[in-house]
Short mmCIF file of C-alpha atoms and ligand atoms in Angstrom, two decimals:
data_model
loop_
_atom_site.label_atom_id
_atom_site.label_comp_id
_atom_site.label_asym_id
_atom_site.label_seq_id
_atom_site.Cartn_x
_atom_site.Cartn_y
_atom_site.Cartn_z
CA MET A 329 -11.77 12.77 -21.22
CA THR A 330 -13.93 15.12 -23.31
CA THR A 331 -17.68 15.01 -23.51
CA ALA A 332 -20.37 17.16 -25.00
CA THR A 333 -21.57 18.08 -21.52
CA GLU A 334 -18.48 19.98 -20.43
CA GLN A 335 -19.72 23.43 -19.59
CA ALA A 336 -16.62 25.46 -18.89
CA ALA A 337 -12.99 25.22 -18.05
CA PHE A 338 -10.90 26.29 -15.08
CA ASP A 339 -7.19 26.85 -14.54
CA SER A 340 -4.90 25.29 -12.01
CA LEU A 341 -2.31 27.78 -10.80
CA ASN A 342 1.17 27.59 -9.38
CA PRO A 343 0.59 28.94 -5.85
CA ALA A 344 4.15 30.29 -5.65
CA THR A 345 3.99 32.36 -8.84
CA GLY A 346 0.32 32.54 -9.84
CA ALA A 347 1.24 31.15 -13.28
CA VAL A 348 -1.32 28.93 -15.03
CA VAL A 349 -0.19 25.30 -14.86
CA GLY A 350 -3.06 23.79 -16.83
CA THR A 351 -6.65 24.25 -17.97
CA HIS A 352 -9.21 21.57 -17.25
CA PRO A 353 -12.88 21.00 -18.02
CA ARG A 354 -15.54 21.56 -15.38
CA HIS A 355 -17.40 18.31 -15.64
CA ASP A 356 -21.07 18.79 -14.82
CA ALA A 357 -23.51 16.28 -13.35
CA GLU A 358 -24.28 14.80 -16.77
CA ALA A 359 -20.58 14.26 -17.55
CA VAL A 360 -20.06 12.69 -14.13
CA GLN A 361 -23.03 10.41 -14.69
CA ALA A 362 -21.60 9.32 -18.07
CA ALA A 363 -18.22 8.61 -16.45
CA VAL A 364 -19.88 6.53 -13.71
CA ARG A 365 -21.84 4.59 -16.34
CA ARG A 366 -18.64 3.79 -18.28
CA ALA A 367 -16.99 2.86 -15.00
CA GLY A 368 -19.83 0.46 -14.24
CA GLU A 369 -19.14 -1.45 -17.45
CA ALA A 370 -15.39 -1.34 -16.84
CA ALA A 371 -15.87 -2.59 -13.28
CA ARG A 372 -17.54 -5.80 -14.48
CA TRP A 373 -14.66 -6.47 -16.86
CA TRP A 374 -11.98 -5.58 -14.28
CA ALA A 375 -13.62 -7.76 -11.60
CA GLY A 376 -13.85 -10.59 -14.14
CA LEU A 377 -10.08 -10.51 -14.74
CA GLY A 378 -9.51 -11.97 -11.27
CA PHE A 379 -6.81 -11.28 -8.70
CA ASP A 380 -3.78 -12.51 -10.64
CA ALA A 381 -4.45 -10.60 -13.86
CA ARG A 382 -5.27 -7.45 -11.86
CA LYS A 383 -2.09 -7.87 -9.87
CA ARG A 384 -0.02 -8.03 -13.08
CA ARG A 385 -1.67 -4.86 -14.41
CA LEU A 386 -1.24 -2.99 -11.14
CA LEU A 387 2.42 -3.99 -10.82
CA ASP A 388 2.88 -2.79 -14.40
CA TYR A 389 1.24 0.51 -13.39
CA LYS A 390 3.66 0.69 -10.49
CA ALA A 391 6.61 0.36 -12.88
CA VAL A 392 5.13 3.08 -15.12
CA LEU A 393 4.78 5.38 -12.09
CA VAL A 394 8.42 4.71 -11.19
CA ALA A 395 9.50 5.45 -14.79
CA ASN A 396 7.54 8.72 -14.64
CA LEU A 397 8.51 9.67 -11.08
CA GLY A 398 10.32 12.82 -12.19
CA ARG A 399 7.41 13.97 -14.34
CA ILE A 400 4.84 13.33 -11.61
CA ALA A 401 6.95 15.07 -8.94
CA ALA A 402 7.53 18.08 -11.21
CA LEU A 403 3.78 18.49 -11.77
CA VAL A 404 3.05 18.09 -8.04
CA ARG A 405 5.62 20.80 -7.38
CA LYS A 406 4.00 23.09 -9.95
CA GLU A 407 0.44 22.64 -8.68
CA THR A 408 1.19 22.70 -4.93
CA GLY A 409 4.44 24.69 -4.75
CA LYS A 410 6.10 22.06 -2.51
CA PRO A 411 9.83 21.29 -2.86
CA ILE A 412 10.69 18.63 -5.41
CA GLY A 413 12.08 16.36 -2.65
CA ASP A 414 8.70 16.31 -0.88
CA ALA A 415 6.86 15.71 -4.17
CA THR A 416 9.21 12.80 -4.88
CA LEU A 417 8.76 11.36 -1.37
CA GLU A 418 4.96 11.26 -1.59
CA THR A 419 5.17 9.53 -4.98
CA VAL A 420 7.66 6.96 -3.65
CA LEU A 421 5.38 6.15 -0.70
CA THR A 422 2.43 5.84 -3.09
CA ILE A 423 4.35 3.25 -5.09
CA THR A 424 4.98 1.09 -2.01
CA HIS A 425 1.25 1.15 -1.18
CA LEU A 426 0.27 0.22 -4.74
CA ASP A 427 2.70 -2.69 -4.60
CA TRP A 428 1.29 -3.91 -1.27
CA ALA A 429 -2.33 -3.62 -2.37
CA ALA A 430 -1.66 -5.50 -5.62
CA ARG A 431 0.27 -8.29 -3.90
CA ASN A 432 -2.06 -8.77 -0.94
CA ALA A 433 -5.52 -8.45 -2.49
CA ARG A 434 -6.01 -12.18 -3.06
CA LYS A 435 -4.80 -13.17 0.40
CA VAL A 436 -7.04 -10.61 2.14
CA LEU A 437 -10.11 -10.76 -0.08
CA GLY A 438 -10.03 -14.11 -1.86
CA PRO A 439 -12.33 -17.02 -1.00
CA ARG A 440 -11.45 -18.95 2.12
CA ARG A 441 -13.00 -21.70 4.21
CA VAL A 442 -13.99 -20.66 7.69
CA SER A 443 -14.97 -22.87 10.62
CA PRO A 444 -18.73 -23.53 10.63
CA GLY A 445 -18.72 -24.23 14.41
CA LEU A 446 -19.99 -27.40 16.09
CA LEU A 447 -23.66 -26.66 15.43
CA GLY A 448 -22.79 -26.26 11.76
CA ALA A 449 -20.60 -29.37 11.55
CA ASN A 450 -22.49 -30.50 8.45
CA LEU A 451 -21.83 -27.21 6.61
CA ALA A 452 -19.00 -25.92 4.47
CA ALA A 453 -18.65 -22.20 5.21
CA THR A 454 -16.81 -19.91 2.81
CA LEU A 455 -16.11 -16.21 2.97
CA GLN A 456 -14.85 -13.88 0.29
CA TYR A 457 -14.86 -10.16 -0.39
CA LEU A 458 -16.39 -9.00 -3.66
CA PRO A 459 -15.83 -5.63 -5.31
CA LEU A 460 -18.40 -2.87 -4.85
CA GLY A 461 -18.42 -1.83 -8.52
CA VAL A 462 -17.63 1.85 -8.94
CA VAL A 463 -15.71 3.69 -6.23
CA GLY A 464 -15.86 7.49 -6.33
CA VAL A 465 -12.71 9.08 -4.94
CA ILE A 466 -12.75 12.76 -3.91
CA GLY A 467 -9.29 14.03 -3.03
CA PRO A 468 -7.51 17.00 -1.50
CA TRP A 469 -4.59 19.04 -2.85
CA ASN A 470 -2.03 18.76 -0.05
CA TYR A 471 -0.70 15.32 -1.08
CA PRO A 472 -2.32 15.04 -4.50
CA VAL A 473 -0.62 11.69 -5.28
CA PHE A 474 -0.25 9.93 -1.95
CA THR A 475 -3.64 10.71 -0.45
CA PRO A 476 -6.06 9.82 -3.27
CA MET A 477 -3.90 6.88 -4.33
CA GLY A 478 -4.29 5.51 -0.80
CA SER A 479 -7.91 4.89 -1.80
CA ILE A 480 -7.46 4.35 -5.56
CA SER A 481 -4.76 1.64 -5.28
CA TYR A 482 -6.72 -0.36 -2.73
CA ALA A 483 -10.06 0.09 -4.56
CA LEU A 484 -8.53 -1.07 -7.86
CA ALA A 485 -6.78 -4.03 -6.23
CA ALA A 486 -10.13 -5.06 -4.71
CA GLY A 487 -11.57 -5.22 -8.24
CA ASN A 488 -13.44 -1.91 -8.49
CA ALA A 489 -13.38 0.75 -11.19
CA VAL A 490 -12.58 4.26 -9.97
CA VAL A 491 -13.91 7.70 -10.87
CA PHE A 492 -11.60 10.24 -9.27
CA LYS A 493 -12.42 13.89 -8.66
CA PRO A 494 -9.15 15.62 -7.71
CA SER A 495 -9.09 18.94 -5.87
CA GLU A 496 -9.60 21.93 -8.15
CA LEU A 497 -6.11 23.03 -7.04
CA THR A 498 -4.38 19.88 -8.32
CA PRO A 499 -6.42 18.54 -11.25
CA GLY A 500 -3.37 18.04 -13.49
CA VAL A 501 -1.85 15.49 -11.12
CA GLY A 502 -5.10 13.51 -11.13
CA VAL A 503 -5.30 13.57 -14.91
CA LEU A 504 -1.69 12.38 -15.19
CA LEU A 505 -2.23 9.48 -12.74
CA ALA A 506 -5.19 8.24 -14.82
CA GLU A 507 -3.34 8.76 -18.11
CA LEU A 508 -0.43 6.61 -16.91
CA PHE A 509 -2.88 3.93 -15.74
CA ARG A 510 -4.41 3.76 -19.23
CA ARG A 511 -1.02 2.71 -20.58
CA CYS A 512 -1.32 -0.44 -18.49
CA VAL A 513 -5.08 -0.99 -18.83
CA PRO A 514 -6.10 0.42 -22.22
CA GLU A 515 -9.10 -1.88 -22.79
CA ARG A 516 -11.67 -0.24 -20.51
CA GLU A 517 -12.15 2.94 -18.49
CA VAL A 518 -11.17 1.36 -15.19
CA PHE A 519 -9.66 4.55 -13.75
CA GLN A 520 -11.18 7.84 -14.92
CA VAL A 521 -10.79 11.38 -13.71
CA VAL A 522 -13.51 14.02 -13.64
CA THR A 523 -12.26 17.55 -13.05
CA GLY A 524 -14.11 20.53 -11.72
CA LEU A 525 -15.00 22.40 -8.56
CA GLY A 526 -17.08 21.37 -5.56
CA GLU A 527 -20.21 20.71 -7.62
CA THR A 528 -18.38 18.03 -9.65
CA GLY A 529 -17.56 16.25 -6.39
CA ALA A 530 -21.14 16.70 -5.22
CA ALA A 531 -22.44 15.12 -8.46
CA LEU A 532 -20.13 12.14 -7.93
CA ALA A 533 -21.22 11.70 -4.30
CA GLY A 534 -24.88 11.86 -5.30
CA ASP A 535 -24.66 9.48 -8.26
CA PRO A 536 -26.66 6.29 -7.62
CA GLY A 537 -24.20 4.28 -9.76
CA VAL A 538 -21.40 4.78 -7.21
CA GLY A 539 -20.91 1.88 -4.78
CA LYS A 540 -18.82 3.82 -2.28
CA ILE A 541 -17.29 7.27 -1.87
CA ALA A 542 -13.75 7.61 -0.55
CA PHE A 543 -13.51 11.22 0.58
CA THR A 544 -10.41 12.99 1.83
CA GLY A 545 -10.70 16.62 2.81
CA SER A 546 -12.07 18.82 5.53
CA THR A 547 -14.60 17.71 8.15
CA ALA A 548 -17.08 20.37 6.98
CA THR A 549 -17.03 19.08 3.37
CA ALA A 550 -17.22 15.47 4.59
CA LYS A 551 -20.58 16.29 6.21
CA ARG A 552 -21.89 17.70 2.92
CA VAL A 553 -20.62 14.65 1.02
CA MET A 554 -22.24 12.34 3.57
CA ALA A 555 -25.55 14.16 3.13
CA ALA A 556 -25.30 13.64 -0.65
CA CYS A 557 -24.45 9.95 -0.10
CA ALA A 558 -27.46 9.56 2.19
CA ALA A 559 -29.88 10.01 -0.73
CA ASN A 560 -28.80 6.66 -2.19
CA LEU A 561 -27.55 5.03 1.02
CA THR A 562 -24.07 5.11 -0.55
CA PRO A 563 -21.47 4.21 2.07
CA MET A 564 -18.40 6.40 2.46
CA VAL A 565 -14.92 6.55 3.92
CA ALA A 566 -14.22 9.94 5.48
CA GLU A 567 -10.56 10.86 5.86
CA CYS A 568 -10.75 14.32 7.37
CA GLY A 569 -8.54 16.79 9.14
CA GLY A 570 -6.63 16.51 12.40
CA LYS A 571 -5.05 18.37 15.29
CA ASP A 572 -2.33 15.88 16.08
CA ALA A 573 -0.23 16.15 19.21
CA LEU A 574 3.36 15.12 19.93
CA ILE A 575 4.15 14.14 23.51
CA VAL A 576 7.69 14.34 24.90
CA ASP A 577 8.17 12.21 28.02
CA ALA A 578 10.82 12.86 30.67
CA ASP A 579 13.19 10.15 29.37
CA ALA A 580 12.88 11.04 25.67
CA ASP A 581 15.73 11.85 23.32
CA VAL A 582 15.01 15.58 23.40
CA ALA A 583 17.04 16.54 20.33
CA ALA A 584 15.32 13.85 18.25
CA ALA A 585 11.92 14.92 19.58
CA ALA A 586 12.55 18.58 18.70
CA ASP A 587 13.76 17.64 15.24
CA ALA A 588 10.68 15.48 14.66
CA ALA A 589 8.27 18.07 16.07
CA LEU A 590 9.68 20.71 13.77
CA TRP A 591 9.55 18.56 10.64
CA GLY A 592 6.12 17.21 11.58
CA ALA A 593 4.80 20.75 12.03
CA MET A 594 6.53 22.69 9.26
CA SER A 595 7.13 20.31 6.37
CA ASN A 596 4.73 20.86 3.47
CA ALA A 597 4.10 24.25 5.12
CA GLY A 598 2.11 22.41 7.81
CA GLN A 599 -0.47 21.33 5.25
CA THR A 600 -0.47 17.72 6.39
CA CYS A 601 -3.54 16.05 7.87
CA VAL A 602 -1.27 14.09 10.24
CA GLY A 603 1.07 17.03 10.79
CA VAL A 604 2.12 17.99 14.33
CA GLU A 605 0.04 20.96 15.51
CA ARG A 606 0.44 20.67 19.30
CA VAL A 607 3.35 19.60 21.51
CA TYR A 608 3.15 18.63 25.19
CA VAL A 609 6.48 18.37 26.99
CA VAL A 610 7.02 16.93 30.47
CA GLU A 611 8.49 19.68 32.66
CA ARG A 612 11.81 17.95 33.40
CA VAL A 613 12.87 18.24 29.75
CA TYR A 614 10.84 21.31 28.74
CA ASP A 615 13.68 23.87 28.76
CA ALA A 616 16.05 21.58 26.91
CA PHE A 617 13.36 20.78 24.35
CA MET A 618 12.55 24.46 23.77
CA ARG A 619 16.25 25.27 23.26
CA GLU A 620 16.57 22.54 20.63
CA LEU A 621 13.28 23.45 18.95
CA THR A 622 13.78 27.21 18.70
CA GLU A 623 17.34 26.90 17.45
CA ARG A 624 16.24 24.54 14.70
CA ALA A 625 13.06 26.49 13.87
CA ARG A 626 15.00 29.71 13.30
CA ALA A 627 17.02 27.95 10.58
CA VAL A 628 13.97 26.77 8.61
CA ARG A 629 12.97 28.96 5.67
CA ALA A 630 9.60 29.24 3.96
CA GLY A 631 10.15 29.14 0.23
CA GLU A 632 13.25 26.96 0.60
CA ASP A 633 12.59 24.20 3.12
CA TYR A 634 8.90 24.18 2.33
CA GLY A 635 6.62 25.83 -0.19
CA PRO A 636 3.80 28.37 -0.13
CA ILE A 637 0.34 27.98 1.37
CA THR A 638 -1.39 26.23 -1.51
CA MET A 639 -4.91 27.44 -0.80
CA PRO A 640 -4.87 31.26 -0.52
CA ALA A 641 -7.82 31.42 1.94
CA GLN A 642 -5.88 29.30 4.46
CA THR A 643 -3.44 32.13 5.21
CA GLU A 644 -6.29 33.96 6.94
CA VAL A 645 -7.03 30.93 9.14
CA ILE A 646 -3.35 30.74 10.11
CA ARG A 647 -3.21 34.49 10.85
CA ARG A 648 -6.38 34.23 12.97
CA HIS A 649 -5.10 31.29 15.02
CA VAL A 650 -1.75 32.98 15.75
CA GLY A 651 -3.50 36.30 16.47
CA ASP A 652 -6.07 34.67 18.79
CA ALA A 653 -3.33 32.87 20.71
CA LEU A 654 -1.27 36.05 21.22
CA ALA A 655 -4.35 38.05 22.26
CA GLU A 656 -5.15 35.33 24.81
CA GLY A 657 -1.73 35.57 26.46
CA ALA A 658 0.47 33.20 24.43
CA THR A 659 4.12 33.93 23.65
CA ALA A 660 5.51 33.69 20.13
CA VAL A 661 8.95 32.17 20.71
CA VAL A 662 9.62 32.02 16.97
CA GLY A 663 7.79 34.25 14.46
CA GLY A 664 4.37 35.81 15.02
CA THR A 665 1.52 37.24 12.99
CA GLU A 666 4.15 38.97 10.82
CA SER A 667 5.27 35.50 9.71
CA VAL A 668 2.15 35.32 7.54
CA ARG A 669 3.30 36.92 4.28
CA PRO A 670 1.21 35.28 1.53
CA PRO A 671 1.76 33.03 -0.23
CA TYR A 672 4.43 32.09 2.36
CA VAL A 673 4.23 31.63 6.11
CA ASP A 674 7.46 31.45 8.11
CA PRO A 675 7.69 29.06 11.07
CA VAL A 676 5.73 30.09 14.17
CA VAL A 677 6.30 28.50 17.59
CA LEU A 678 3.83 29.49 20.29
CA THR A 679 3.99 28.69 24.01
CA ASP A 680 1.48 29.09 26.85
CA VAL A 681 -1.47 29.05 24.50
CA PRO A 682 -4.72 28.53 26.46
CA GLU A 683 -6.12 25.08 25.78
CA ASP A 684 -9.43 26.54 24.60
CA SER A 685 -7.75 28.79 22.01
CA SER A 686 -8.46 28.25 18.30
CA ALA A 687 -4.72 27.52 17.85
CA VAL A 688 -5.11 24.46 20.11
CA ARG A 689 -8.59 23.23 19.17
CA GLU A 690 -9.00 23.93 15.43
CA GLU A 691 -6.97 22.63 12.52
CA THR A 692 -4.51 25.39 11.56
CA PHE A 693 -2.99 23.64 8.51
CA GLY A 694 0.01 25.94 8.53
CA PRO A 695 3.67 25.91 9.70
CA THR A 696 2.84 26.68 13.31
CA ILE A 697 2.98 24.74 16.58
CA THR A 698 1.86 25.28 20.12
CA VAL A 699 4.08 23.93 22.91
CA ARG A 700 2.91 23.42 26.49
CA LYS A 701 4.72 22.27 29.63
CA VAL A 702 2.93 19.46 31.50
CA ALA A 703 3.58 17.59 34.75
CA SER A 704 3.47 14.11 33.24
CA ALA A 705 2.88 12.14 30.05
CA GLU A 706 -0.54 11.25 31.48
CA GLU A 707 -1.49 14.92 31.68
CA ALA A 708 -0.17 15.33 28.13
CA MET A 709 -2.42 12.49 26.98
CA GLU A 710 -5.44 13.97 28.73
CA LYS A 711 -4.88 17.23 26.84
CA THR A 712 -4.13 15.39 23.60
CA ASN A 713 -7.45 13.57 23.84
CA ALA A 714 -9.46 16.69 24.73
CA VAL A 715 -9.99 17.92 21.15
CA SER A 716 -12.67 16.75 18.74
CA TYR A 717 -10.15 15.45 16.18
CA GLY A 718 -8.32 12.13 16.44
CA LEU A 719 -6.26 11.27 13.38
CA GLY A 720 -2.63 10.51 14.33
CA GLY A 721 -0.17 11.48 17.03
CA THR A 722 3.36 10.95 18.30
CA ILE A 723 5.08 9.94 21.51
CA PHE A 724 8.77 10.39 22.25
CA SER A 725 9.92 8.22 25.14
CA GLY A 726 12.97 6.24 26.23
CA ASP A 727 10.79 3.35 27.40
CA ALA A 728 9.31 1.32 24.55
CA ARG A 729 6.78 -0.52 26.72
CA ARG A 730 5.49 2.60 28.47
CA ALA A 731 5.28 4.44 25.13
CA THR A 732 3.28 1.61 23.59
CA GLU A 733 0.88 1.54 26.55
CA LEU A 734 0.44 5.31 26.27
CA ALA A 735 -0.09 5.03 22.50
CA ARG A 736 -3.03 2.68 23.13
CA THR A 737 -4.72 5.37 25.21
CA MET A 738 -4.38 8.03 22.52
CA LEU A 739 -7.76 8.76 20.93
CA SER A 740 -6.54 8.53 17.34
CA GLY A 741 -6.29 6.07 14.48
CA MET A 742 -2.49 5.97 14.41
CA THR A 743 0.38 6.76 16.79
CA ALA A 744 4.07 7.01 15.92
CA ILE A 745 6.68 6.36 18.62
CA ASN A 746 10.09 8.09 18.44
CA SER A 747 9.52 9.28 14.85
CA VAL A 748 6.76 11.24 13.12
CA ILE A 749 4.17 10.08 10.58
CA SER A 750 6.05 6.77 10.17
CA PHE A 751 2.75 4.81 10.13
CA ALA A 752 1.72 6.41 6.80
CA GLY A 753 4.59 4.69 5.01
CA VAL A 754 3.79 1.21 6.33
CA PRO A 755 1.39 -0.29 3.78
CA SER A 756 0.13 -2.99 6.14
CA LEU A 757 -1.03 -0.44 8.73
CA PRO A 758 -4.57 0.93 8.30
CA PHE A 759 -4.91 4.70 8.18
CA GLY A 760 -7.90 6.75 9.31
CA GLY A 761 -9.34 8.72 12.17
CA VAL A 762 -11.88 8.91 14.95
CA GLY A 763 -14.24 11.75 15.89
CA ASP A 764 -14.05 14.79 13.61
CA SER A 765 -11.13 13.15 11.77
CA GLY A 766 -13.60 10.77 10.13
CA PHE A 767 -14.19 7.04 9.87
CA GLY A 768 -13.29 4.06 7.74
CA ARG A 769 -9.76 3.04 6.83
CA ILE A 770 -7.47 3.17 3.82
CA HIS A 771 -4.20 1.17 3.61
CA GLY A 772 -3.55 -2.36 4.80
CA ALA A 773 -5.95 -5.28 4.90
CA ASP A 774 -8.66 -3.03 6.35
CA GLY A 775 -8.11 -0.65 3.44
CA LEU A 776 -8.69 -3.47 0.95
CA ARG A 777 -11.82 -4.66 2.79
CA GLU A 778 -13.10 -1.07 2.87
CA PHE A 779 -13.61 -1.33 -0.89
CA ALA A 780 -15.26 -4.74 -0.90
CA ARG A 781 -18.34 -6.41 0.51
CA PRO A 782 -18.17 -9.64 2.45
CA LYS A 783 -19.94 -12.54 0.76
CA SER A 784 -20.80 -15.46 3.03
CA ILE A 785 -21.77 -18.87 1.69
CA ALA A 786 -22.88 -21.83 3.83
CA ARG A 787 -23.25 -25.11 1.92
CA GLN A 788 -24.88 -28.11 3.58
CA ARG A 789 -22.75 -31.17 2.94
CA PHE A 790 -25.13 -33.69 4.57
CA PRO A 791 -28.19 -33.50 6.87
CA LEU A 792 -27.36 -33.79 10.57
CA PRO A 793 -29.11 -36.94 11.80
CA GLY A 794 -31.60 -36.26 14.59
CA MET A 795 -31.17 -32.51 14.29
CA THR A 796 -33.94 -31.37 11.98
CA ILE A 797 -34.34 -27.80 13.18
CA THR A 798 -35.21 -25.54 10.26
CA SER A 799 -38.18 -27.54 9.01
CA PHE A 800 -41.88 -27.72 9.84
CA SER A 801 -41.30 -31.45 10.23
CA ARG A 802 -39.10 -30.98 13.31
CA THR A 803 -40.26 -32.73 16.47
CA PRO A 804 -40.09 -31.82 20.19
CA ALA A 805 -37.38 -34.51 20.44
CA ASP A 806 -35.26 -32.64 17.87
CA MET A 807 -35.54 -29.46 19.95
CA GLU A 808 -34.77 -31.38 23.16
CA ARG A 809 -31.56 -32.74 21.61
CA LEU A 810 -30.64 -29.20 20.48
CA VAL A 811 -31.13 -27.79 23.99
CA LYS A 812 -29.11 -30.69 25.49
CA LEU A 813 -26.30 -30.03 23.04
CA ILE A 814 -26.24 -26.29 23.72
CA THR A 815 -26.29 -26.96 27.48
CA PHE A 816 -23.35 -29.34 27.11
CA LEU A 817 -21.39 -26.93 24.92
CA HIS A 818 -22.15 -23.61 26.57
CA GLY A 819 -23.99 -24.22 29.85
CA ARG A 820 -21.14 -24.29 32.36
CA ARG A 821 -20.33 -21.03 34.09
CA LYS A 822 -16.66 -20.24 34.39
CA ARG A 823 -15.31 -17.75 36.88
P1 LIG B 1215 -11.96 20.28 1.07
O1 LIG B 1215 -12.83 19.62 2.05
O2 LIG B 1215 -12.16 21.70 0.77
O3 LIG B 1215 -12.06 19.55 -0.35
C1 LIG B 1215 -11.80 18.17 -0.50
C2 LIG B 1215 -12.36 17.70 -1.83
O4 LIG B 1215 -13.79 17.76 -1.80
C3 LIG B 1215 -11.92 18.56 -3.02
O5 LIG B 1215 -11.73 17.73 -4.14
C4 LIG B 1215 -13.13 19.46 -3.21
O6 LIG B 1215 -13.24 19.97 -4.51
C5 LIG B 1215 -14.26 18.50 -2.93
N1 LIG B 1215 -15.53 19.14 -2.60
C6 LIG B 1215 -15.77 20.39 -2.17
N2 LIG B 1215 -17.08 20.59 -1.94
C7 LIG B 1215 -17.70 19.41 -2.23
C8 LIG B 1215 -19.05 18.95 -2.17
N3 LIG B 1215 -20.03 19.74 -1.76
N4 LIG B 1215 -19.30 17.68 -2.53
C9 LIG B 1215 -18.31 16.86 -2.91
N5 LIG B 1215 -17.02 17.23 -3.00
C10 LIG B 1215 -16.71 18.49 -2.64
O7 LIG B 1215 -10.49 19.96 1.56
P2 LIG B 1215 -9.14 20.49 0.99
O8 LIG B 1215 -8.97 20.13 -0.44
O9 LIG B 1215 -9.04 21.92 1.39
O10 LIG B 1215 -8.07 19.61 1.82
C11 LIG B 1215 -7.63 19.97 3.08
C12 LIG B 1215 -8.34 19.17 4.14
O11 LIG B 1215 -8.19 17.78 3.89
C13 LIG B 1215 -7.75 19.39 5.51
O12 LIG B 1215 -8.78 19.50 6.47
C14 LIG B 1215 -6.94 18.13 5.75
O13 LIG B 1215 -6.71 17.84 7.08
C15 LIG B 1215 -7.75 17.10 5.06
N6 LIG B 1215 -6.92 15.96 4.70
C16 LIG B 1215 -7.13 14.77 5.34
C17 LIG B 1215 -6.33 13.69 5.05
C18 LIG B 1215 -6.58 12.36 5.68
O14 LIG B 1215 -6.08 11.38 5.17
N7 LIG B 1215 -7.32 12.26 6.76
C19 LIG B 1215 -5.22 13.79 4.10
C20 LIG B 1215 -5.12 15.05 3.47
C21 LIG B 1215 -5.96 16.10 3.78
P3 LIG B 1215 -12.64 21.42 -4.81
O15 LIG B 1215 -11.19 21.37 -4.50
O16 LIG B 1215 -12.89 21.55 -6.26
O17 LIG B 1215 -13.40 22.39 -3.96
#
């Protein structure tokens, strides 16, 4: 999209080589406003198409994404530095979500009769979920397809138009996703991209034409976005960072747990909001777990098994967390501060890190984990729940029922049992956090409803004889009958 109000351009770089991948306009507030205005018109048209026509277009988009999978993955690799396999995987998972959102929108959001209750026996009650209009999506760079599309797919399926501001590190991926969408919906600007830095996102969040902001990024930025939204009372979904824990119970498959902990912590160079950052292992299996983990960790190579740290400033955070932990008495079982060699960071495994250390309490977003021995899974859960974040988490256990009960006590939006991050690939499961990890949900039925507003309609089919209540002509006898009825229906105490 080009407008007269573009002020300047910026480059996206390959973090592994520093080479320029693409040059994109810095859309200013005026350009954002124009995009939102166009989106407003497109939203009316898109909503008017109805569920079935939208479903056909979105399934067509899905097929176009599949046909362009290689191209998308190659661009993701260039802009983030991640291995092509990981770029392909996030695109594949995106496609399954798009499919689910398209196929389930009518069932979840479409008009339905609901019971009016006995007091409303003369009413026909209907509920449906209407689109919000324009949804502004502000995305991060770590999964530049999967993460924003988790909002975009569901917002589009719910009948909204989308204005997407991708991270300044991955603008090309955003532009490509919108370009491919236009092949399926050429008539109106239903899915637009505005590129730029933080101020472009701020302009989108503060635009009164936006019906909702879906933000994914850090907790600190979420607070700034929420402040901008407050000016217009614009609601928002905040998908923020995490400090997810993996718990290994005494009867767990230790080899599988170590394998999962390592992949959960190191894949994508640890730049995963639901990545494993802390591990708590019940003492009976601690030594066996550490043997499995360290052996595997020593074989994992930065630059081969995972890519560089995409955002250069993050290497300093990683170095600080590892340095703090070591200064506070931790042991580096694998790697150490020397593992931080920008743009790469080799795997770091730390043990005996004090629970108040930055490496345990703050999001590291690097290929590092802390491992602690605990007396029981209950103690592990207490420690898991003691941080301000609550996004995902993992439990490895040989007892499905006990693991499920434990999962319910984890202060997080999602818990995986005997695998890592599995919930993210299940389109029917809502995704989102508690506490500093944010609020609101993408994915699943909740993710569709997040981008819609409930519309309730109560239609009187006939007047209820002897029950004139909402009229100045009602009599004491009408009220007496009402009280008798309510006493009959609800007056008995049950113990
Ligand atoms: P940031 O918070 O730095 O940025 C997120 C997005 O917000 C970017 O597009 C950024 O633009 C934009 N932005 C920056 N400042 C403003 C502003 N004042 N107003 C509006 N928008 C603004 O996060 P990162 O991109 O660094 O992503 C990493 C973070 O995202 C981690 O904390 C991670 O845990 C979290 N995350 C959470 C996920 C979840 O689903 N819960 C998934 C993936 C990541 P620009 O890039 O141009 O600065």
